[in-house]
Coordinates of C-alpha atoms (C1' of nucleotides) in Angstrom, one line a residue:
Chain A
M174 CA 0.1 -0.1 0.0
S175 CA 1.6 3.5 -1.2
V176 CA 1.6 6.2 1.5
Q177 CA -1.5 8.7 1.1
L178 CA -0.5 11.7 -0.3
S179 CA -1.6 15.4 0.6
E180 CA -3.9 17.1 -1.8
Q181 CA -1.0 19.3 -2.3
E182 CA 1.5 16.5 -3.7
Q183 CA -1.4 15.3 -5.7
F184 CA -2.0 18.5 -7.4
R185 CA 1.8 18.6 -8.0
R186 CA 1.6 15.3 -9.6
Q187 CA -1.1 16.6 -12.0
S188 CA 1.2 19.5 -12.8
L189 CA 3.9 17.4 -13.6
A190 CA 1.8 14.9 -16.1
A191 CA 0.3 18.1 -17.6
M192 CA 3.8 19.5 -18.4
R193 CA 4.6 16.1 -19.9
D194 CA 1.6 16.2 -22.2
L195 CA 2.7 19.5 -23.3
G196 CA 6.0 18.1 -24.2
I197 CA 8.0 19.6 -21.3
N198 CA 10.3 17.4 -19.7
P199 CA 10.2 18.3 -16.2
Y200 CA 13.6 16.8 -15.3
P201 CA 15.6 17.7 -18.4
P202 CA 19.2 16.3 -18.7
E203 CA 21.1 18.6 -20.7
E204 CA 22.9 21.3 -19.0
V205 CA 21.8 25.2 -19.2
E206 CA 24.3 28.3 -19.3
V207 CA 24.3 30.5 -16.3
T208 CA 26.2 33.8 -16.7
H209 CA 25.0 35.6 -13.6
Y210 CA 23.9 35.2 -9.8
A211 CA 21.1 36.7 -7.6
A212 CA 23.3 38.5 -5.5
D213 CA 25.7 39.9 -7.8
T214 CA 23.4 41.1 -10.2
K215 CA 21.2 43.0 -7.3
D216 CA 24.3 44.4 -6.0
S217 CA 25.9 45.8 -9.3
F218 CA 23.0 46.6 -11.3
K219 CA 22.9 50.4 -12.0
E220 CA 20.1 51.8 -14.2
E221 CA 23.0 54.2 -16.0
N222 CA 24.5 50.9 -17.5
A223 CA 21.2 49.0 -18.4
G224 CA 23.2 48.4 -21.6
E225 CA 25.4 46.1 -20.2
W226 CA 22.9 43.8 -18.7
K227 CA 20.8 43.1 -21.7
E228 CA 21.5 39.3 -21.7
V229 CA 21.7 37.4 -18.4
K230 CA 20.8 33.9 -17.6
L231 CA 20.0 32.5 -14.0
A232 CA 19.1 29.1 -12.5
G233 CA 17.4 28.7 -9.4
R234 CA 14.3 27.7 -7.6
I235 CA 10.9 29.6 -7.7
M236 CA 10.5 30.7 -4.3
S237 CA 7.3 32.6 -4.7
K238 CA 4.9 33.5 -7.5
R239 CA 2.9 36.7 -7.3
I240 CA 0.5 36.7 -10.5
M241 CA -1.4 39.9 -11.9
G242 CA -3.4 38.6 -14.6
K243 CA -1.2 39.0 -17.7
A244 CA 2.0 39.8 -15.9
S245 CA 3.6 38.2 -12.8
F246 CA 6.4 38.6 -10.4
A247 CA 8.4 35.4 -8.9
E248 CA 11.5 35.1 -7.1
L249 CA 14.4 33.1 -7.8
K250 CA 16.7 31.6 -5.4
D251 CA 20.3 30.7 -6.3
H252 CA 23.1 29.9 -4.1
T253 CA 24.0 33.5 -3.6
G254 CA 20.6 34.8 -2.9
V255 CA 17.3 36.0 -4.0
I256 CA 16.1 37.9 -7.1
Q257 CA 12.9 38.9 -8.6
A258 CA 12.1 38.1 -12.1
Y259 CA 9.1 39.7 -14.4
F260 CA 7.2 37.6 -16.8
N261 CA 4.8 39.5 -19.1
R262 CA 2.4 37.6 -20.9
D263 CA 2.4 39.2 -24.6
E264 CA 6.5 39.2 -24.3
L265 CA 6.8 35.3 -23.4
C266 CA 4.0 34.5 -26.0
P267 CA 4.1 37.1 -28.9
G268 CA 2.0 35.2 -31.0
E269 CA -1.8 34.0 -30.6
D270 CA -0.6 30.9 -28.5
K271 CA -0.4 31.9 -24.8
T272 CA 0.0 28.4 -23.7
L273 CA 3.8 28.8 -22.2
Y274 CA 2.6 31.7 -20.0
N275 CA -1.2 31.0 -19.1
E276 CA -0.5 27.5 -18.7
V277 CA 3.0 26.5 -17.9
F278 CA 4.1 29.6 -15.9
K279 CA 1.0 30.6 -14.0
K280 CA -0.5 27.3 -13.8
L281 CA 2.4 24.4 -13.5
I282 CA 5.0 26.2 -12.1
D283 CA 5.0 25.6 -8.6
R284 CA 7.0 27.2 -5.5
G285 CA 10.1 25.1 -5.2
D286 CA 10.7 24.5 -8.8
F287 CA 13.9 24.7 -10.3
V288 CA 13.9 27.0 -13.5
W289 CA 16.4 28.6 -16.0
I290 CA 15.7 31.9 -17.2
K291 CA 16.7 34.4 -19.8
G292 CA 16.2 38.2 -19.9
F293 CA 17.4 41.9 -19.2
V294 CA 17.8 43.5 -16.0
F295 CA 15.8 46.6 -15.0
K296 CA 14.3 48.2 -12.1
T297 CA 10.7 48.2 -11.2
Q298 CA 8.6 51.3 -10.0
V299 CA 9.1 50.3 -6.6
G300 CA 12.9 50.1 -7.1
E301 CA 13.1 46.5 -7.1
T302 CA 16.2 45.0 -9.1
S303 CA 14.5 42.5 -11.4
I304 CA 15.1 40.0 -14.4
H305 CA 12.7 40.9 -17.5
V306 CA 12.1 37.4 -18.4
E307 CA 12.0 36.5 -22.4
E308 CA 12.9 32.6 -22.2
F309 CA 12.5 30.3 -19.6
K310 CA 12.5 26.6 -19.0
V311 CA 11.5 24.0 -16.3
L312 CA 14.8 22.6 -14.8
S313 CA 13.2 20.0 -12.1
K314 CA 9.9 19.7 -10.7
S315 CA 9.4 20.1 -7.0
L316 CA 6.6 17.5 -5.8
K317 CA 6.6 18.2 -2.3
P318 CA 5.5 21.9 -1.0
L319 CA 8.2 23.8 0.9
P320 CA 7.2 25.9 4.2
F321 CA 6.7 29.4 2.8
P322 CA 8.3 31.9 5.7
K323 CA 7.6 35.7 4.9
T324 CA 9.4 38.6 6.0
D325 CA 7.6 42.0 6.4
D326 CA 8.5 45.2 6.2
S327 CA 9.4 45.6 10.0
G328 CA 11.8 42.6 9.1
K329 CA 9.6 40.2 11.2
V330 CA 9.4 36.7 9.8
H331 CA 5.9 34.7 9.7
D332 CA 5.2 31.3 9.4
A333 CA 9.0 30.6 9.9
F334 CA 9.8 26.9 9.5
T335 CA 11.0 26.6 13.3
D336 CA 10.3 22.7 14.6
P337 CA 13.9 21.8 15.6
E338 CA 12.9 18.3 15.0
Q339 CA 11.6 18.6 11.3
R340 CA 14.8 21.6 11.0
Y341 CA 17.6 18.6 11.7
R342 CA 15.8 15.8 10.2
Q343 CA 15.3 17.5 7.0
R344 CA 18.0 19.9 7.0
Y345 CA 17.5 20.3 3.2
V346 CA 14.3 22.1 3.9
D347 CA 16.0 24.2 6.5
L348 CA 18.5 25.0 4.2
V349 CA 16.4 26.3 1.6
V350 CA 13.8 28.0 3.6
N351 CA 15.5 29.8 6.5
D352 CA 18.0 32.3 5.6
G353 CA 21.1 32.2 7.8
V354 CA 21.4 28.3 8.4
K355 CA 23.7 28.3 5.2
E356 CA 25.8 31.1 6.6
T357 CA 26.5 29.1 9.4
F358 CA 27.9 26.4 7.5
V359 CA 29.9 28.6 5.1
K360 CA 31.5 29.8 8.4
R361 CA 32.2 26.4 9.3
T362 CA 34.3 25.6 6.0
K363 CA 36.0 29.1 6.4
V364 CA 37.1 28.4 10.0
M365 CA 38.7 24.7 8.9
N366 CA 40.1 26.7 5.4
T367 CA 41.4 29.4 7.6
M368 CA 43.3 26.9 10.1
R369 CA 44.5 24.9 7.3
Q370 CA 46.3 27.9 5.6
F371 CA 47.9 29.0 9.1
F372 CA 49.3 25.9 9.3
N373 CA 50.3 25.4 6.2
D374 CA 52.2 28.6 5.7
A375 CA 54.1 27.4 9.2
G376 CA 55.2 24.2 7.2
Y377 CA 53.1 21.6 9.1
L378 CA 51.9 18.8 7.2
E379 CA 48.2 17.8 7.2
V380 CA 47.9 13.9 7.7
E381 CA 45.2 11.3 8.0
T382 CA 45.4 8.5 10.6
P383 CA 43.2 5.5 11.4
I384 CA 39.7 6.1 12.4
L385 CA 39.2 2.0 12.8
Q386 CA 41.7 1.6 16.0
P387 CA 42.7 -1.6 17.7
I388 CA 43.0 0.3 20.8
P389 CA 41.0 3.3 21.5
G390 CA 43.9 5.7 22.8
G391 CA 44.3 9.4 23.1
A392 CA 41.4 10.3 25.6
S393 CA 39.0 9.1 28.4
A394 CA 35.6 7.8 26.7
R395 CA 33.6 5.0 25.7
P396 CA 34.2 3.9 22.3
F397 CA 31.9 2.5 19.3
V398 CA 33.2 -1.2 18.8
T399 CA 32.6 -2.8 15.6
H400 CA 34.2 -5.8 14.2
H401 CA 36.4 -6.9 11.1
N402 CA 35.4 -10.1 9.6
A403 CA 38.5 -10.7 7.9
L404 CA 40.7 -10.4 10.7
N405 CA 37.8 -11.5 13.2
I406 CA 39.0 -8.8 15.8
P407 CA 37.3 -6.0 17.3
L408 CA 37.9 -2.4 16.1
Y409 CA 37.2 0.5 17.6
L410 CA 36.0 3.8 16.3
R411 CA 38.8 6.4 17.6
I412 CA 37.7 8.3 20.3
A413 CA 40.9 10.7 19.7
N414 CA 44.1 10.6 17.3
E415 CA 46.7 11.8 19.5
L416 CA 48.9 8.6 19.9
Y417 CA 49.0 8.3 16.2
L418 CA 50.3 12.0 15.3
K419 CA 52.8 11.6 17.9
R420 CA 53.8 8.5 16.0
L421 CA 54.4 10.5 13.0
I422 CA 56.5 13.1 15.5
V423 CA 58.7 10.1 16.2
G424 CA 59.1 9.3 12.7
G425 CA 60.6 12.7 11.9
F426 CA 57.7 15.0 11.1
D427 CA 58.6 18.4 12.5
G428 CA 54.9 19.3 12.4
V429 CA 51.7 17.2 11.7
Y430 CA 47.9 18.1 12.0
E431 CA 44.8 16.5 11.3
F432 CA 40.8 17.6 11.0
A433 CA 39.4 14.2 12.5
K434 CA 36.2 12.9 13.1
D435 CA 35.9 11.3 16.4
F436 CA 33.2 9.0 18.1
R437 CA 32.4 8.6 21.6
N438 CA 29.5 6.3 22.6
E439 CA 27.7 8.8 25.5
G440 CA 24.9 10.9 26.0
M441 CA 23.8 13.6 23.7
D442 CA 22.5 16.8 24.2
R443 CA 23.2 20.5 23.1
T444 CA 27.0 20.4 23.4
H445 CA 27.6 16.7 22.5
N446 CA 27.3 14.5 19.4
P447 CA 28.4 10.9 19.0
E448 CA 30.4 11.9 16.3
F449 CA 32.3 15.3 16.4
T450 CA 35.5 17.1 14.7
V451 CA 38.6 17.8 16.4
M452 CA 41.5 19.2 15.1
E453 CA 44.7 18.3 16.4
I454 CA 48.3 19.7 15.9
Y455 CA 51.6 18.2 16.9
V456 CA 55.1 20.6 16.7
A457 CA 58.4 19.4 17.5
Y458 CA 61.0 21.1 19.6
K459 CA 58.2 23.5 21.0
D460 CA 56.5 23.5 24.5
Y461 CA 53.2 24.8 25.8
N462 CA 54.3 28.5 26.1
W463 CA 55.3 28.5 22.6
M464 CA 51.7 26.8 21.9
M465 CA 49.9 29.6 23.7
E466 CA 51.2 32.2 21.6
F467 CA 50.5 30.1 18.3
T468 CA 46.9 29.2 19.6
E469 CA 46.2 33.1 20.2
S470 CA 47.4 34.1 16.9
L471 CA 45.5 31.4 15.3
L472 CA 42.3 32.7 17.0
E473 CA 42.6 36.1 16.4
R474 CA 43.2 35.4 12.6
L475 CA 40.4 33.2 12.8
A476 CA 37.6 35.9 14.4
K477 CA 39.0 38.3 11.9
E478 CA 38.5 35.9 8.8
V479 CA 35.1 34.6 10.0
N480 CA 33.3 37.6 10.9
G481 CA 35.5 40.3 9.9
S482 CA 36.5 41.8 13.3
S483 CA 38.3 40.5 16.4
S484 CA 35.7 41.3 18.6
L485 CA 32.4 39.3 18.5
K486 CA 29.0 39.8 20.5
V487 CA 28.3 36.5 22.2
G488 CA 24.7 36.4 23.7
D489 CA 25.4 39.3 26.1
N490 CA 29.3 39.1 26.0
E491 CA 31.5 41.5 24.2
I492 CA 34.5 39.1 23.3
S493 CA 37.9 40.3 22.0
F494 CA 39.7 37.6 20.3
K495 CA 42.7 40.1 20.0
A496 CA 46.0 38.7 21.2
P497 CA 47.8 38.2 23.6
Y498 CA 45.6 36.3 26.2
R499 CA 45.5 36.3 30.0
R500 CA 47.5 33.6 31.4
L501 CA 46.2 32.1 35.0
T502 CA 47.6 28.9 36.5
M503 CA 44.9 27.0 37.9
I504 CA 45.6 27.3 41.5
D505 CA 45.7 31.1 40.7
A506 CA 42.3 30.8 39.2
I507 CA 40.7 29.0 42.3
K508 CA 42.3 31.6 44.3
E509 CA 40.9 34.4 42.6
Y510 CA 37.2 33.3 41.7
A511 CA 37.0 30.6 44.7
G512 CA 38.7 32.5 47.3
V513 CA 40.9 29.7 48.4
D514 CA 44.5 28.9 48.2
I515 CA 44.8 25.3 47.8
S516 CA 48.4 25.1 46.9
G517 CA 50.1 22.2 48.8
M518 CA 46.8 20.8 49.9
G519 CA 46.3 17.0 50.2
V520 CA 43.2 14.9 49.5
E521 CA 41.6 15.6 52.9
E522 CA 42.1 19.2 52.8
L523 CA 40.9 19.5 49.3
R524 CA 37.4 17.4 50.1
K525 CA 36.8 19.9 53.2
V526 CA 37.2 22.9 50.4
C527 CA 34.7 21.2 48.2
D528 CA 32.4 20.5 51.3
D529 CA 32.9 24.3 52.1
L530 CA 32.0 25.7 48.7
G531 CA 28.8 23.2 48.3
I532 CA 30.8 21.2 45.6
E533 CA 29.6 17.4 45.6
N534 CA 32.0 14.8 46.1
D535 CA 32.9 11.6 47.0
D536 CA 35.3 9.1 48.2
S537 CA 36.7 7.8 44.9
M538 CA 37.5 11.3 43.9
G539 CA 41.6 11.8 43.7
K540 CA 43.3 15.1 43.9
G541 CA 43.5 15.9 40.4
K542 CA 39.5 15.1 40.2
L543 CA 38.8 17.3 43.3
I544 CA 40.8 20.0 42.1
D545 CA 39.3 20.1 38.4
E546 CA 35.3 20.2 40.6
I547 CA 36.5 23.2 42.2
F548 CA 37.8 24.8 38.9
G549 CA 34.4 23.6 36.7
E550 CA 32.4 24.6 39.6
K551 CA 33.5 28.1 40.4
C552 CA 35.9 29.3 37.9
E553 CA 35.1 28.5 34.5
G554 CA 32.2 30.0 34.0
N555 CA 33.6 33.4 35.2
L556 CA 36.2 33.3 32.4
I557 CA 34.4 35.3 29.6
Q558 CA 37.5 36.9 27.6
P559 CA 40.1 33.9 26.1
T560 CA 41.8 32.9 29.2
F561 CA 44.7 30.6 29.1
I562 CA 44.5 28.4 32.2
T563 CA 47.6 26.5 32.8
D564 CA 49.3 23.9 35.0
Y565 CA 46.6 21.1 35.9
P566 CA 47.2 18.5 38.5
I567 CA 49.0 15.6 37.2
E568 CA 46.5 12.7 38.0
M569 CA 44.2 14.5 35.2
S570 CA 46.5 14.5 32.2
P571 CA 48.5 11.2 31.6
L572 CA 49.9 11.8 28.4
C573 CA 51.2 15.3 29.4
K574 CA 54.7 15.8 30.7
R575 CA 55.5 17.1 34.1
H576 CA 55.8 20.7 35.1
R577 CA 59.4 21.7 35.0
D578 CA 59.0 23.7 38.3
N579 CA 56.4 21.3 40.2
P580 CA 56.2 17.4 40.1
E581 CA 52.3 17.8 41.0
L582 CA 51.6 19.5 38.2
T583 CA 51.9 19.3 34.3
E584 CA 52.7 21.7 31.6
R585 CA 49.0 21.5 30.3
F586 CA 46.7 24.5 29.2
E587 CA 43.3 24.9 28.1
L588 CA 41.8 28.2 26.4
I589 CA 38.7 29.0 28.0
I590 CA 36.4 31.5 25.9
N591 CA 32.7 32.3 27.0
G592 CA 32.9 30.2 30.0
K593 CA 33.6 27.3 27.6
E594 CA 36.6 24.9 26.8
I595 CA 37.9 25.6 23.3
A596 CA 41.4 24.3 23.3
N597 CA 43.5 21.7 25.0
A598 CA 47.4 21.4 24.9
Y599 CA 50.2 20.0 26.5
T600 CA 53.8 20.0 26.3
E601 CA 53.8 16.3 25.5
L602 CA 55.4 13.5 27.4
N603 CA 58.2 12.0 25.7
D604 CA 59.9 10.1 28.8
P605 CA 58.9 6.4 27.8
I606 CA 59.4 5.4 31.1
D607 CA 56.9 8.1 32.7
Q608 CA 55.0 7.4 30.2
R609 CA 54.2 3.5 31.1
E610 CA 54.3 4.5 34.7
R611 CA 51.5 6.7 34.3
F612 CA 49.4 4.1 31.7
E613 CA 49.8 1.6 34.8
E614 CA 48.2 4.2 36.9
Q615 CA 45.1 4.4 34.8
L616 CA 45.3 0.6 34.5
K617 CA 44.7 0.6 38.5
L618 CA 41.9 3.2 38.1
S619 CA 40.1 1.0 35.5
E620 CA 40.9 -2.0 37.8
K621 CA 39.0 -0.1 40.6
G622 CA 36.3 0.5 38.5
D623 CA 36.8 3.7 36.6
D624 CA 35.5 2.7 33.2
E625 CA 37.0 6.0 31.6
A626 CA 40.6 5.3 32.3
M627 CA 43.0 4.9 29.4
F628 CA 43.8 1.8 27.9
I629 CA 48.1 0.9 27.7
D630 CA 48.9 1.3 23.8
H631 CA 52.1 -1.0 23.9
D632 CA 53.0 0.1 20.4
F633 CA 52.8 3.7 21.4
L634 CA 55.4 3.0 24.4
R635 CA 57.4 1.3 21.7
A636 CA 57.4 4.3 19.4
L637 CA 58.4 6.5 22.2
E638 CA 61.3 4.1 23.7
Y639 CA 62.7 5.0 20.0
G640 CA 62.6 8.4 21.0
M641 CA 60.4 11.4 20.4
P642 CA 61.8 15.1 20.1
P643 CA 60.2 17.5 22.8
T644 CA 56.8 18.1 21.2
S645 CA 53.9 20.6 22.2
G646 CA 50.6 19.5 20.7
M647 CA 47.3 21.0 20.9
G648 CA 43.7 20.2 20.2
I649 CA 40.6 22.6 19.2
G650 CA 36.9 21.1 19.3
I651 CA 35.7 22.5 15.7
D652 CA 32.1 22.2 16.5
R653 CA 32.1 24.1 19.7
L654 CA 34.8 26.9 18.1
V655 CA 32.0 27.3 15.5
M656 CA 29.4 27.3 17.8
L657 CA 31.4 30.4 19.5
L658 CA 32.1 32.1 16.3
T659 CA 28.4 31.8 14.9
N660 CA 26.9 32.4 18.1
N661 CA 24.8 29.2 18.5
A662 CA 24.0 27.5 21.6
S663 CA 23.6 24.3 20.2
I664 CA 25.7 21.5 18.3
Q665 CA 23.3 20.6 16.3
E666 CA 22.9 24.0 14.8
V667 CA 26.6 23.7 13.6
L668 CA 26.3 20.2 12.1
F669 CA 24.4 19.6 9.0
F670 CA 23.3 16.3 10.0
P671 CA 23.2 15.9 14.0
Q672 CA 22.3 12.3 15.0
M673 CA 18.4 11.7 15.7
R674 CA 16.6 8.6 16.4
P675 CA 15.5 6.8 13.4
E676 CA 12.0 8.0 12.5
I677 CA 9.4 5.5 12.9
K678 CA 7.3 4.4 9.5
K679 CA 3.6 4.5 10.3
G680 CA 2.0 1.5 8.5
P681 CA -1.0 2.3 6.6
E682 CA -2.3 -1.5 7.0
L683 CA -5.5 -1.9 8.6
S684 CA -5.6 -2.5 12.3
E685 CA -6.7 -5.6 14.1
N686 CA -9.8 -4.3 15.1
E687 CA -10.6 -2.9 11.4
K688 CA -9.5 -6.6 10.1
L689 CA -12.1 -8.1 12.8
V690 CA -15.0 -5.9 11.9
F691 CA -13.9 -6.2 8.1
D692 CA -14.2 -10.2 8.3
L693 CA -17.5 -10.2 10.3
L694 CA -19.3 -8.1 7.6
S695 CA -17.5 -10.0 4.4
A696 CA -19.5 -12.9 5.8
K697 CA -22.9 -11.3 5.0
E698 CA -22.0 -8.3 2.9
T699 CA -24.8 -6.3 4.7
M700 CA -25.7 -5.7 8.6
D701 CA -27.4 -3.8 11.0
L702 CA -25.3 -1.5 12.5
S703 CA -25.9 -2.8 16.3
E704 CA -25.9 -6.3 15.2
L705 CA -22.4 -5.8 13.6
K706 CA -21.2 -3.9 16.8
A707 CA -22.5 -6.4 18.9
A708 CA -20.8 -9.3 17.1
A709 CA -17.5 -7.6 17.3
N710 CA -17.6 -7.3 21.0
L711 CA -15.5 -3.9 21.0
S712 CA -15.8 -1.1 23.3
N713 CA -17.1 2.0 22.0
K714 CA -14.1 3.7 21.4
Q715 CA -12.5 0.9 19.2
W716 CA -15.4 -0.1 17.6
D717 CA -15.8 4.2 16.5
K718 CA -12.1 3.8 15.4
A719 CA -12.5 0.8 13.5
M720 CA -15.6 2.0 11.8
K721 CA -13.9 5.2 10.8
G722 CA -10.6 3.5 9.6
L723 CA -13.1 0.7 7.3
T724 CA -15.2 3.8 5.8
K725 CA -12.6 6.3 5.2
N726 CA -10.4 3.1 3.1
S727 CA -13.7 2.6 1.6
L728 CA -14.2 -0.6 2.7
A729 CA -17.3 -0.2 4.2
K730 CA -20.3 2.1 4.1
V731 CA -22.7 3.3 6.7
E732 CA -26.3 3.9 5.4
K733 CA -29.5 5.1 7.2
T734 CA -32.6 3.5 6.4
D735 CA -35.9 3.6 8.3
A736 CA -35.3 0.5 10.0
G737 CA -31.8 2.0 11.4
L738 CA -28.4 2.0 10.3
T739 CA -26.8 -0.8 8.0
V740 CA -23.3 -1.4 7.1
S741 CA -22.5 -2.6 3.7
K742 CA -19.3 -3.9 2.4
V743 CA -18.1 -1.6 -0.8
Chain B
rG78 C1' 18.9 8.7 33.5
rA79 C1' 15.6 12.6 36.1
rU80 C1' 12.6 16.8 35.9
rU81 C1' 9.4 20.3 33.0
rC82 C1' 6.9 21.6 28.5
rA83 C1' 5.5 20.3 23.6
rG84 C1' 3.0 17.5 19.6
rU85 C1' -4.1 20.0 15.9
rA86 C1' -4.3 21.4 7.7
rG87 C1' 1.3 21.8 3.4
rC88 C1' 3.6 26.2 7.4
rU89 C1' 2.9 29.4 12.0
rC90 C1' -0.7 28.6 15.6
rA91 C1' -6.0 29.1 18.1
rG92 C1' -9.4 25.8 20.2
rC93 C1' -13.7 28.3 26.6
rU94 C1' -16.5 24.0 31.8
rG95 C1' -15.9 17.4 28.0
rG96 C1' -20.9 18.6 23.3
rU97 C1' -20.6 18.4 15.1
rA98 C1' -12.5 20.8 14.2
rG99 C1' -10.5 26.9 13.5
rA100 C1' -7.9 31.5 11.9
rG101 C1' -3.7 33.4 8.7
rC102 C1' -0.5 31.9 5.1
rA103 C1' 0.0 27.8 1.8
rA104 C1' -3.3 24.9 -2.1
rC105 C1' -7.3 24.8 -6.3
rG106 C1' -11.0 27.9 -9.4
rC107 C1' -11.8 33.0 -11.0
rC108 C1' -10.5 38.4 -11.8
rC109 C1' -6.3 41.5 -12.2
rU110 C1' 0.4 44.3 -17.4
rU111 C1' 5.5 47.1 -12.6
rU112 C1' 4.0 43.8 -7.5
rU113 C1' 6.7 42.5 -3.2
rA114 C1' 3.8 39.6 3.9
rA115 C1' 0.5 42.3 -3.6
rG116 C1' -4.7 42.3 -3.7
rG117 C1' -10.5 40.8 -4.9
rC118 C1' -14.2 37.0 -5.0
rG119 C1' -15.4 31.9 -4.2
rU120 C1' -13.8 26.3 -3.0
rG121 C1' -11.3 22.1 -1.0
rG122 C1' -8.3 20.2 2.5
rG123 C1' -7.5 16.7 9.5
rU124 C1' -4.6 9.4 11.7
rC125 C1' -6.1 16.5 16.7
rC126 C1' 1.4 11.8 17.7
rU127 C1' 0.5 6.5 19.2
rG128 C1' -2.5 2.9 22.3
rG129 C1' -5.5 1.7 26.1
rG130 C1' -9.2 3.7 29.6
rU131 C1' -13.4 7.3 32.0
rU132 C1' -17.8 9.1 29.5
rC133 C1' -24.1 9.1 26.4
rG134 C1' -20.3 11.9 24.4
rA135 C1' -12.8 13.2 24.7
rG136 C1' -8.5 17.6 20.7
rC137 C1' -9.5 18.3 26.0
rC138 C1' -9.9 14.2 31.8
rC139 C1' -6.8 9.6 33.5
rC140 C1' -2.8 5.6 32.3
rA141 C1' 1.0 3.8 29.2
rG142 C1' 4.1 4.9 25.2
rC143 C1' 6.7 7.4 20.9
rU144 C1' 9.2 11.8 19.1
rG145 C1' 11.6 16.5 20.3
rA146 C1' 12.9 20.8 23.1
rA147 C1' 14.4 23.0 28.0
rU148 C1' 16.9 22.3 32.8
rC149 C1' 19.7 19.1 35.9
rA150 C1' 22.7 14.8 36.2
rC151 C1' 26.6 12.0 33.9
rC152 C1' 30.7 12.6 30.4
rA153 C1' 35.7 16.0 28.1

RNA sequence: GAUUCAGUAGCUCAGCUGGUAGAGCAACGCCCUUUUAAGGCGUGGGUCCUGGGUUCGAGCCCCAGCUGAAUCACCA
């Protein structure tokens, strides 16, 4: 049984057939010549130079039609924007036969159809730059009606297509209909292109490393598992690419970077999607101080390239991306925002600090975790302007080198902007013995039941034993960076196709109750309604539903006679 | 995972104390040769998210479920 078409979909199929009857192919195969785009044409056209605009050819989607008898206006949308087109009956159809205008344009072309137009540019009496159409051609017929948001004089949008579920599931419609959505994604690409340019100019090499990994390393997270048939082994979708990029530094590259899709089998919310994009870069012979300078100049450049300015309004906050950024150790940050000096404190003291500050904690939490909690709870949200938080406790950073002045700390920084973490970087741990010990610490944690502790990657340790030069590495969450730079609060707004639960297909088949009634009826062809109802022995509601279903599908018919109501099979 | 809110025409939304399902836009028909949220007249269009229950009667009340969003928890 086919899915029921809405009335509007049926009309569009009729138009499609009518086009074919007129000898018009609604899906022609050949290419069309396009000489101009909507936005340029609108921006550049001047009436003084009308002579230069005598013949323009554009292609795009019809977004609206305003028919006024023998003349009409339509809006044509291409990838650059929207331009108005003017269709005049007697110019399109100079002879007796007005079919092209009266039938094809007025009736058979619908909102959403792709067309090609040829004509000249002019300004209407109201001053709107428009294309005076001399020829047009159908390029592709649209069978489903698009939503129709409209903007009034005051800029207010009416009937916007807003339901987030529909917008994400049918992003193609969202992109066609909601201005601004496309812009977000263009900016996203600009962010990545700018970063590439920045790294390439510095002489670093873009690389690709495995997504299917036998050991999911480089971060703490639950991985997706899959299975390789030929090898008969489990493989994991990567949760990070850090350990592979470091192997390449061991191999002698000076600087490598990768835009990586990572996968984590965890919850979804407005800042988490199961697959997401991270850029990681590793540069030999550098430390985290160098990396801070590198990062801040990158961010300043990104803000300028993407938004044309080094400052940006995000929510209520005006953020300046102009380098240099404030640098604050984690201990100083806690001193400043929580009012507590935790330097030198042990587990017990830290736990007391948490209690005093009203931060939840339990016995399983070690020193590092407690400090991290205090920071996350009391400091992070206050850091609006770009700030490097440095020198994290060692327990939290098993791949990071010990701090040169304090063995309890690591040479790590995170860049916090608008209260959120944007980048994370280390002076990388290149001491293979220290690294092995740190992995063993992780193993102990995992034996204690910490299911996020890292696996030991023996091949990575072997690589380090051959020698890795001093290196600094940095990772940026691209999705969150794009959220920041485009002022979007949800990760779903910066992913074309965010993960959703699968749609459930509704079957148009007869329900159990409908079948029951239909079978009873089939035996006798015609029955008294109350008799049939009694025979069916259904509740009122079920009976009502079943009968409505049958009459709707034209399988049964209810007739009123003098004797009462009778039901007959159709 | 918890709580709250939402789901009604293609889109945006009304729907009173439980009593025949509504509007604007879109669609369809007619009129209209520089309009622009075009306009005028007319017409059609519904699985009220799904399944139960209560009731003479449910879009509305009750229970369960589905989907989405927000907040929280968890998680880099």
